[in-house]
């Protein structure tokens, strides 16, 4: 009998025994597959003796070598990776669709496996693109804050907003954006640290926070 053995890594210098887990390659996991039927598909389902419902669920036996095509939620429910669905749009970008695939006729089991495999690959591409976009937005925001800080330092007439009151670590500056203020934190760059210190030192004295008394 073919087996796949996974070894849990431990620090052997402490004398901890190495635990092993053996998975029978011939075993299968009962997984729920959910898909949709179009109107044509519902007609085909009725003609074939099915229930003709738009939302179809069936139990699929998935072998261990196809477990990457399965997701298991916190409640231990195993589902084939058919929802959410990932597609390429007209701009060749992967988009997420919160619905399972739709078929014009009841699909074969292998059709569901192929769809789950394609969906799994596109999901990985989607997550990679999302992380990259998040990193680009974070870098663009850091550069914007740095530009604001440099402009503040080069104009002695500028003052930080009095509310929230500036501190030695952060301050708010008026900007062209709708919010009319932008946080400049000392954690961003050396320029913003200098900005926060200058704003803190030049803050109005005798200001009572929460009132208009000066």
CSV table of N, CA and C in Angstrom, one decimal, residues 2-124:
chain,number,residue,atom,x,y,z
A,2,UNK,N,0.6,2.2,-1.0
A,2,UNK,CA,1.4,3.4,-1.1
A,2,UNK,C,1.0,4.3,0.1
A,3,UNK,N,1.9,4.9,0.7
A,3,UNK,CA,1.6,5.9,1.7
A,3,UNK,C,2.5,7.1,1.5
A,4,UNK,N,2.0,8.3,2.1
A,4,UNK,CA,2.7,9.5,2.1
A,4,UNK,C,2.9,9.9,3.6
A,5,UNK,N,4.2,10.0,3.9
A,5,UNK,CA,4.5,10.3,5.3
A,5,UNK,C,5.0,11.7,5.5
A,6,UNK,N,4.4,12.4,6.5
A,6,UNK,CA,4.8,13.8,6.8
A,6,UNK,C,5.5,13.8,8.1
A,7,UNK,N,6.7,14.4,8.1
A,7,UNK,CA,7.5,14.4,9.3
A,7,UNK,C,7.4,15.8,10.0
A,8,UNK,N,7.0,15.8,11.3
A,8,UNK,CA,7.0,17.1,12.0
A,8,UNK,C,8.4,17.4,12.5
A,9,UNK,N,8.8,18.6,12.2
A,9,UNK,CA,10.2,19.0,12.5
A,9,UNK,C,10.3,19.4,14.0
A,10,UNK,N,11.3,18.9,14.7
A,10,UNK,CA,11.5,19.2,16.1
A,10,UNK,C,13.0,19.5,16.3
A,11,UNK,N,13.4,20.1,17.3
A,11,UNK,CA,14.8,20.3,17.7
A,11,UNK,C,15.3,19.0,18.4
A,12,UNK,N,16.1,18.3,17.6
A,12,UNK,CA,16.5,17.0,18.2
A,12,UNK,C,17.5,17.2,19.3
A,13,UNK,N,18.2,18.4,19.4
A,13,UNK,CA,19.2,18.5,20.4
A,13,UNK,C,18.5,18.5,21.8
A,14,UNK,N,17.2,18.7,21.9
A,14,UNK,CA,16.5,18.6,23.2
A,14,UNK,C,16.0,17.2,23.5
A,15,UNK,N,16.3,16.3,22.5
A,15,UNK,CA,15.8,15.0,22.7
A,15,UNK,C,14.3,14.7,22.5
A,16,UNK,N,13.7,15.7,21.8
A,16,UNK,CA,12.3,15.5,21.5
A,16,UNK,C,12.1,14.5,20.4
A,17,UNK,N,11.2,13.5,20.6
A,17,UNK,CA,11.0,12.5,19.6
A,17,UNK,C,10.3,13.1,18.4
A,18,UNK,N,10.6,12.6,17.2
A,18,UNK,CA,10.0,13.1,15.9
A,18,UNK,C,8.7,12.4,15.7
A,19,UNK,N,7.6,13.1,15.7
A,19,UNK,CA,6.3,12.6,15.4
A,19,UNK,C,6.1,12.4,14.0
A,20,UNK,N,5.4,11.4,13.6
A,20,UNK,CA,5.1,11.1,12.2
A,20,UNK,C,3.6,10.9,12.0
A,21,UNK,N,3.1,11.3,10.9
A,21,UNK,CA,1.7,11.1,10.5
A,21,UNK,C,1.6,10.5,9.2
A,22,UNK,N,0.9,9.4,9.1
A,22,UNK,CA,0.9,8.6,7.8
A,22,UNK,C,-0.5,8.8,7.2
A,23,UNK,N,-0.6,9.2,5.9
A,23,UNK,CA,-1.9,9.3,5.2
A,23,UNK,C,-1.9,8.2,4.1
A,24,UNK,N,-3.0,7.4,4.2
A,24,UNK,CA,-3.1,6.4,3.1
A,24,UNK,C,-3.5,7.1,1.8
A,25,UNK,N,-2.7,6.9,0.8
A,25,UNK,CA,-2.9,7.5,-0.5
A,25,UNK,C,-4.1,7.0,-1.1
A,26,UNK,N,-4.7,5.9,-0.7
A,26,UNK,CA,-5.9,5.4,-1.3
A,26,UNK,C,-7.2,5.9,-0.6
A,27,UNK,N,-7.0,6.6,0.4
A,27,UNK,CA,-8.2,7.1,1.1
A,27,UNK,C,-8.8,8.3,0.4
A,28,UNK,N,-10.1,8.6,0.6
A,28,UNK,CA,-10.7,9.7,0.0
A,28,UNK,C,-11.4,10.5,1.1
A,29,UNK,N,-11.8,11.8,0.8
A,29,UNK,CA,-12.5,12.7,1.7
A,29,UNK,C,-13.8,13.1,1.1
A,30,UNK,N,-14.9,12.9,1.8
A,30,UNK,CA,-16.2,13.3,1.4
A,30,UNK,C,-16.3,14.9,1.4
A,31,UNK,N,-16.5,15.5,0.2
A,31,UNK,CA,-16.5,16.9,0.1
A,31,UNK,C,-17.7,17.4,-0.6
A,32,UNK,N,-18.3,18.5,-0.1
A,32,UNK,CA,-19.5,19.1,-0.8
A,32,UNK,C,-19.1,19.9,-1.9
A,33,UNK,N,-19.7,19.7,-3.1
A,33,UNK,CA,-19.5,20.5,-4.3
A,33,UNK,C,-20.8,21.3,-4.6
A,34,UNK,N,-20.7,22.6,-4.7
A,34,UNK,CA,-21.8,23.4,-5.0
A,34,UNK,C,-21.7,24.1,-6.3
A,35,UNK,N,-22.7,24.1,-7.1
A,35,UNK,CA,-22.7,24.8,-8.4
A,35,UNK,C,-24.1,25.2,-8.8
A,36,UNK,N,-24.2,26.0,-9.8
A,36,UNK,CA,-25.5,26.6,-10.3
A,36,UNK,C,-25.9,26.0,-11.6
A,37,UNK,N,-27.2,25.9,-11.9
A,37,UNK,CA,-27.7,25.5,-13.2
A,37,UNK,C,-28.4,26.6,-13.8
A,38,UNK,N,-28.1,26.9,-15.0
A,38,UNK,CA,-28.9,27.9,-15.8
A,38,UNK,C,-30.3,27.3,-16.0
A,39,UNK,N,-31.1,28.1,-16.7
A,39,UNK,CA,-32.5,27.6,-17.0
A,39,UNK,C,-32.4,26.4,-17.9
A,40,UNK,N,-31.5,26.4,-18.9
A,40,UNK,CA,-31.2,25.3,-19.8
A,40,UNK,C,-30.7,24.1,-18.9
A,41,UNK,N,-29.9,24.4,-18.0
A,41,UNK,CA,-29.4,23.3,-17.1
A,41,UNK,C,-30.5,22.7,-16.2
A,42,UNK,N,-31.4,23.6,-15.8
A,42,UNK,CA,-32.5,23.1,-14.9
A,42,UNK,C,-33.4,22.2,-15.7
A,43,UNK,N,-33.6,22.5,-17.0
A,43,UNK,CA,-34.4,21.7,-17.9
A,43,UNK,C,-33.8,20.3,-18.1
A,44,UNK,N,-32.4,20.4,-18.3
A,44,UNK,CA,-31.7,19.1,-18.5
A,44,UNK,C,-31.7,18.3,-17.3
A,45,UNK,N,-31.7,18.9,-16.1
A,45,UNK,CA,-31.7,18.2,-14.8
A,45,UNK,C,-33.1,17.5,-14.7
A,46,UNK,N,-34.2,18.2,-15.0
A,46,UNK,CA,-35.5,17.5,-14.9
A,46,UNK,C,-35.6,16.4,-15.9
A,47,UNK,N,-35.1,16.6,-17.1
A,47,UNK,CA,-35.2,15.5,-18.1
A,47,UNK,C,-34.4,14.3,-17.7
A,48,UNK,N,-33.3,14.5,-16.9
A,48,UNK,CA,-32.5,13.4,-16.4
A,48,UNK,C,-33.0,12.8,-15.1
A,49,UNK,N,-34.1,13.3,-14.6
A,49,UNK,CA,-34.6,12.8,-13.4
A,49,UNK,C,-34.2,13.5,-12.2
A,50,UNK,N,-33.5,14.7,-12.3
A,50,UNK,CA,-33.0,15.5,-11.2
A,50,UNK,C,-34.1,16.4,-10.6
A,51,UNK,N,-33.8,17.2,-9.7
A,51,UNK,CA,-34.8,18.1,-9.0
A,51,UNK,C,-34.9,19.4,-9.8
A,52,UNK,N,-34.0,19.7,-10.7
A,52,UNK,CA,-34.2,21.0,-11.5
A,52,UNK,C,-34.0,22.2,-10.8
A,53,UNK,N,-33.3,22.2,-9.6
A,53,UNK,CA,-33.1,23.4,-8.8
A,53,UNK,C,-31.9,24.2,-9.3
A,54,UNK,N,-31.9,25.5,-9.1
A,54,UNK,CA,-30.8,26.3,-9.6
A,54,UNK,C,-29.5,26.0,-8.8
A,55,UNK,N,-29.6,25.9,-7.5
A,55,UNK,CA,-28.5,25.6,-6.6
A,55,UNK,C,-28.4,24.1,-6.4
A,56,UNK,N,-27.3,23.5,-6.9
A,56,UNK,CA,-27.1,22.1,-6.8
A,56,UNK,C,-25.9,21.8,-5.8
A,57,UNK,N,-26.1,20.8,-5.0
A,57,UNK,CA,-25.0,20.3,-4.1
A,57,UNK,C,-25.0,18.8,-4.1
A,58,UNK,N,-23.7,18.3,-4.2
A,58,UNK,CA,-23.5,16.9,-4.2
A,58,UNK,C,-22.3,16.6,-3.4
A,59,UNK,N,-22.2,15.4,-3.0
A,59,UNK,CA,-21.0,14.9,-2.2
A,59,UNK,C,-20.0,14.2,-3.2
A,60,UNK,N,-18.8,14.7,-3.2
A,60,UNK,CA,-17.8,14.2,-4.1
A,60,UNK,C,-16.7,13.5,-3.2
A,61,UNK,N,-16.2,12.4,-3.6
A,61,UNK,CA,-15.1,11.7,-2.9
A,61,UNK,C,-13.8,12.2,-3.5
A,62,UNK,N,-13.0,12.9,-2.8
A,62,UNK,CA,-11.8,13.5,-3.3
A,62,UNK,C,-10.6,12.7,-2.7
A,63,UNK,N,-9.7,12.2,-3.6
A,63,UNK,CA,-8.6,11.4,-3.1
A,63,UNK,C,-7.5,12.4,-2.5
A,64,UNK,N,-6.6,11.8,-1.8
A,64,UNK,CA,-5.7,12.6,-1.0
A,64,UNK,C,-4.8,13.5,-1.9
A,65,UNK,N,-4.5,13.0,-3.1
A,65,UNK,CA,-3.6,13.8,-4.0
A,65,UNK,C,-4.3,15.0,-4.6
A,66,UNK,N,-5.6,15.1,-4.4
A,66,UNK,CA,-6.3,16.3,-4.8
A,66,UNK,C,-6.9,17.2,-3.7
A,67,UNK,N,-6.3,17.0,-2.5
A,67,UNK,CA,-6.8,17.8,-1.4
A,67,UNK,C,-6.5,19.3,-1.5
A,68,UNK,N,-5.5,19.7,-2.3
A,68,UNK,CA,-5.4,21.2,-2.5
A,68,UNK,C,-6.6,21.8,-3.1
A,69,UNK,N,-7.5,21.0,-3.8
A,69,UNK,CA,-8.7,21.5,-4.4
A,69,UNK,C,-9.8,21.6,-3.4
A,70,UNK,N,-9.5,21.4,-2.1
A,70,UNK,CA,-10.6,21.4,-1.1
A,70,UNK,C,-10.2,22.4,-0.1
A,71,UNK,N,-11.3,23.1,0.4
A,71,UNK,CA,-11.1,24.0,1.5
A,71,UNK,C,-12.0,23.5,2.7
A,72,UNK,N,-11.5,23.7,3.9
A,72,UNK,CA,-12.2,23.3,5.1
A,72,UNK,C,-12.3,24.5,6.0
A,73,UNK,N,-13.6,24.8,6.4
A,73,UNK,CA,-13.8,26.0,7.2
A,73,UNK,C,-13.6,25.6,8.7
A,74,UNK,N,-13.8,26.6,9.6
A,74,UNK,CA,-13.5,26.5,11.0
A,74,UNK,C,-14.4,25.5,11.7
A,75,UNK,N,-15.5,25.1,11.0
A,75,UNK,CA,-16.5,24.1,11.6
A,75,UNK,C,-16.2,22.7,11.1
A,76,UNK,N,-15.1,22.6,10.3
A,76,UNK,CA,-14.7,21.3,9.8
A,76,UNK,C,-15.5,20.8,8.6
A,77,UNK,N,-16.2,21.8,7.9
A,77,UNK,CA,-16.9,21.4,6.7
A,77,UNK,C,-16.0,21.5,5.5
A,78,UNK,N,-15.9,20.4,4.8
A,78,UNK,CA,-15.0,20.4,3.6
A,78,UNK,C,-15.8,20.7,2.3
A,79,UNK,N,-15.3,21.6,1.5
A,79,UNK,CA,-16.0,22.0,0.3
A,79,UNK,C,-15.0,22.0,-0.9
A,80,UNK,N,-15.4,21.7,-2.0
A,80,UNK,CA,-14.6,21.8,-3.2
A,80,UNK,C,-14.4,23.3,-3.5
A,81,UNK,N,-13.2,23.7,-4.0
A,81,UNK,CA,-12.9,25.1,-4.3
A,81,UNK,C,-13.6,25.6,-5.5
A,82,UNK,N,-14.9,25.8,-5.4
A,82,UNK,CA,-15.8,26.3,-6.5
A,82,UNK,C,-16.4,27.7,-6.1
A,83,UNK,N,-16.3,28.0,-4.9
A,83,UNK,CA,-16.9,29.3,-4.4
A,83,UNK,C,-16.0,29.8,-3.2
A,84,UNK,N,-15.6,31.1,-3.3
A,84,UNK,CA,-15.8,32.1,-4.4
A,84,UNK,C,-15.1,31.6,-5.7
A,85,UNK,N,-15.5,32.2,-6.8
A,85,UNK,CA,-15.0,31.9,-8.1
A,85,UNK,C,-14.0,33.0,-8.5
A,86,UNK,N,-13.0,32.7,-9.3
A,86,UNK,CA,-12.0,33.7,-9.8
A,86,UNK,C,-12.0,33.6,-11.3
A,87,UNK,N,-12.1,34.7,-11.9
A,87,UNK,CA,-12.1,34.8,-13.4
A,87,UNK,C,-11.2,35.9,-13.9
A,88,UNK,N,-10.7,35.8,-15.1
A,88,UNK,CA,-9.9,36.8,-15.8
A,88,UNK,C,-10.9,37.8,-16.5
A,89,UNK,N,-10.8,39.1,-16.2
A,89,UNK,CA,-11.6,40.1,-16.8
A,89,UNK,C,-11.0,40.5,-18.1
A,90,UNK,N,-11.6,41.5,-18.8
A,90,UNK,CA,-11.1,42.0,-20.1
A,90,UNK,C,-9.8,42.6,-20.0
A,91,UNK,N,-9.3,43.1,-18.8
A,91,UNK,CA,-8.0,43.7,-18.7
A,91,UNK,C,-7.0,42.7,-18.2
A,92,UNK,N,-7.3,41.4,-18.3
A,92,UNK,CA,-6.4,40.3,-17.9
A,92,UNK,C,-6.0,40.4,-16.4
A,93,UNK,N,-7.0,40.8,-15.6
A,93,UNK,CA,-6.8,40.9,-14.2
A,93,UNK,C,-7.8,39.8,-13.6
A,94,UNK,N,-7.3,39.2,-12.5
A,94,UNK,CA,-8.1,38.2,-11.8
A,94,UNK,C,-9.1,38.9,-10.9
A,95,UNK,N,-10.3,38.6,-11.0
A,95,UNK,CA,-11.4,39.2,-10.2
A,95,UNK,C,-12.1,38.1,-9.4
A,96,UNK,N,-12.6,38.5,-8.3
A,96,UNK,CA,-13.3,37.5,-7.4
A,96,UNK,C,-14.8,37.7,-7.6
A,97,UNK,N,-15.5,36.5,-7.7
A,97,UNK,CA,-16.9,36.5,-7.9
A,97,UNK,C,-17.5,35.6,-6.8
A,98,UNK,N,-18.4,36.2,-6.0
A,98,UNK,CA,-18.9,35.4,-4.8
A,98,UNK,C,-20.1,34.6,-5.3
A,99,UNK,N,-19.8,33.7,-6.2
A,99,UNK,CA,-20.9,32.7,-6.6
A,99,UNK,C,-20.2,31.5,-7.2
A,100,UNK,N,-20.8,30.4,-7.1
A,100,UNK,CA,-20.2,29.2,-7.7
A,100,UNK,C,-20.4,29.2,-9.3
A,101,UNK,N,-19.7,28.3,-10.0
A,101,UNK,CA,-19.9,28.3,-11.5
A,101,UNK,C,-21.3,27.9,-11.9
A,102,UNK,N,-21.7,28.3,-13.1
A,102,UNK,CA,-23.0,28.0,-13.6
A,102,UNK,C,-22.8,27.1,-14.9
A,103,UNK,N,-23.6,26.1,-14.9
A,103,UNK,CA,-23.6,25.1,-16.1
A,103,UNK,C,-24.9,25.1,-16.8
A,104,UNK,N,-24.8,24.8,-18.1
A,104,UNK,CA,-26.0,24.7,-18.9
A,104,UNK,C,-26.5,23.2,-18.9
A,105,UNK,N,-25.8,22.4,-18.3
A,105,UNK,CA,-26.2,21.0,-18.1
A,105,UNK,C,-25.5,20.4,-16.9
A,106,UNK,N,-26.1,19.4,-16.2
A,106,UNK,CA,-25.4,18.9,-15.1
A,106,UNK,C,-24.0,18.4,-15.4
A,107,UNK,N,-23.0,18.9,-14.7
A,107,UNK,CA,-21.6,18.6,-15.0
A,107,UNK,C,-21.2,17.2,-14.6
A,108,UNK,N,-20.2,16.7,-15.2
A,108,UNK,CA,-19.6,15.5,-14.7
A,108,UNK,C,-18.6,15.8,-13.5
A,109,UNK,N,-18.3,14.7,-12.8
A,109,UNK,CA,-17.4,14.9,-11.6
A,109,UNK,C,-16.1,15.5,-12.1
A,110,UNK,N,-15.5,15.0,-13.2
A,110,UNK,CA,-14.2,15.5,-13.7
A,110,UNK,C,-14.3,17.0,-14.1
A,111,UNK,N,-15.5,17.4,-14.5
A,111,UNK,CA,-15.7,18.8,-14.9
A,111,UNK,C,-15.5,19.7,-13.6
A,112,UNK,N,-16.1,19.2,-12.5
A,112,UNK,CA,-16.0,19.9,-11.2
A,112,UNK,C,-14.5,19.9,-10.7
A,113,UNK,N,-13.8,18.8,-10.9
A,113,UNK,CA,-12.4,18.8,-10.5
A,113,UNK,C,-11.6,19.8,-11.4
A,114,UNK,N,-11.8,19.8,-12.7
A,114,UNK,CA,-11.1,20.8,-13.5
A,114,UNK,C,-11.4,22.2,-13.1
A,115,UNK,N,-12.7,22.5,-12.8
A,115,UNK,CA,-13.0,23.9,-12.4
A,115,UNK,C,-12.4,24.2,-11.1
A,116,UNK,N,-12.4,23.3,-10.2
A,116,UNK,CA,-11.7,23.6,-8.9
A,116,UNK,C,-10.2,23.8,-9.0
A,117,UNK,N,-9.6,23.0,-9.9
A,117,UNK,CA,-8.1,23.2,-10.1
A,117,UNK,C,-7.9,24.6,-10.7
A,118,UNK,N,-8.6,25.0,-11.8
A,118,UNK,CA,-8.5,26.3,-12.4
A,118,UNK,C,-8.7,27.4,-11.4
A,119,UNK,N,-9.8,27.2,-10.6
A,119,UNK,CA,-10.1,28.2,-9.6
A,119,UNK,C,-9.0,28.3,-8.5
A,120,UNK,N,-8.4,27.2,-8.1
A,120,UNK,CA,-7.4,27.3,-7.1
A,120,UNK,C,-6.2,28.0,-7.7
A,121,UNK,N,-5.8,27.8,-8.9
A,121,UNK,CA,-4.7,28.6,-9.5
A,121,UNK,C,-4.9,30.1,-9.6
A,122,UNK,N,-6.2,30.4,-10.0
A,122,UNK,CA,-6.5,31.8,-10.1
A,122,UNK,C,-6.6,32.5,-8.7
A,123,UNK,N,-7.0,31.8,-7.7
A,123,UNK,CA,-7.1,32.3,-6.4
A,123,UNK,C,-5.7,32.7,-5.9
A,124,UNK,N,-4.7,31.9,-6.2
A,124,UNK,CA,-3.4,32.2,-5.8
A,124,UNK,C,-2.9,33.4,-6.5
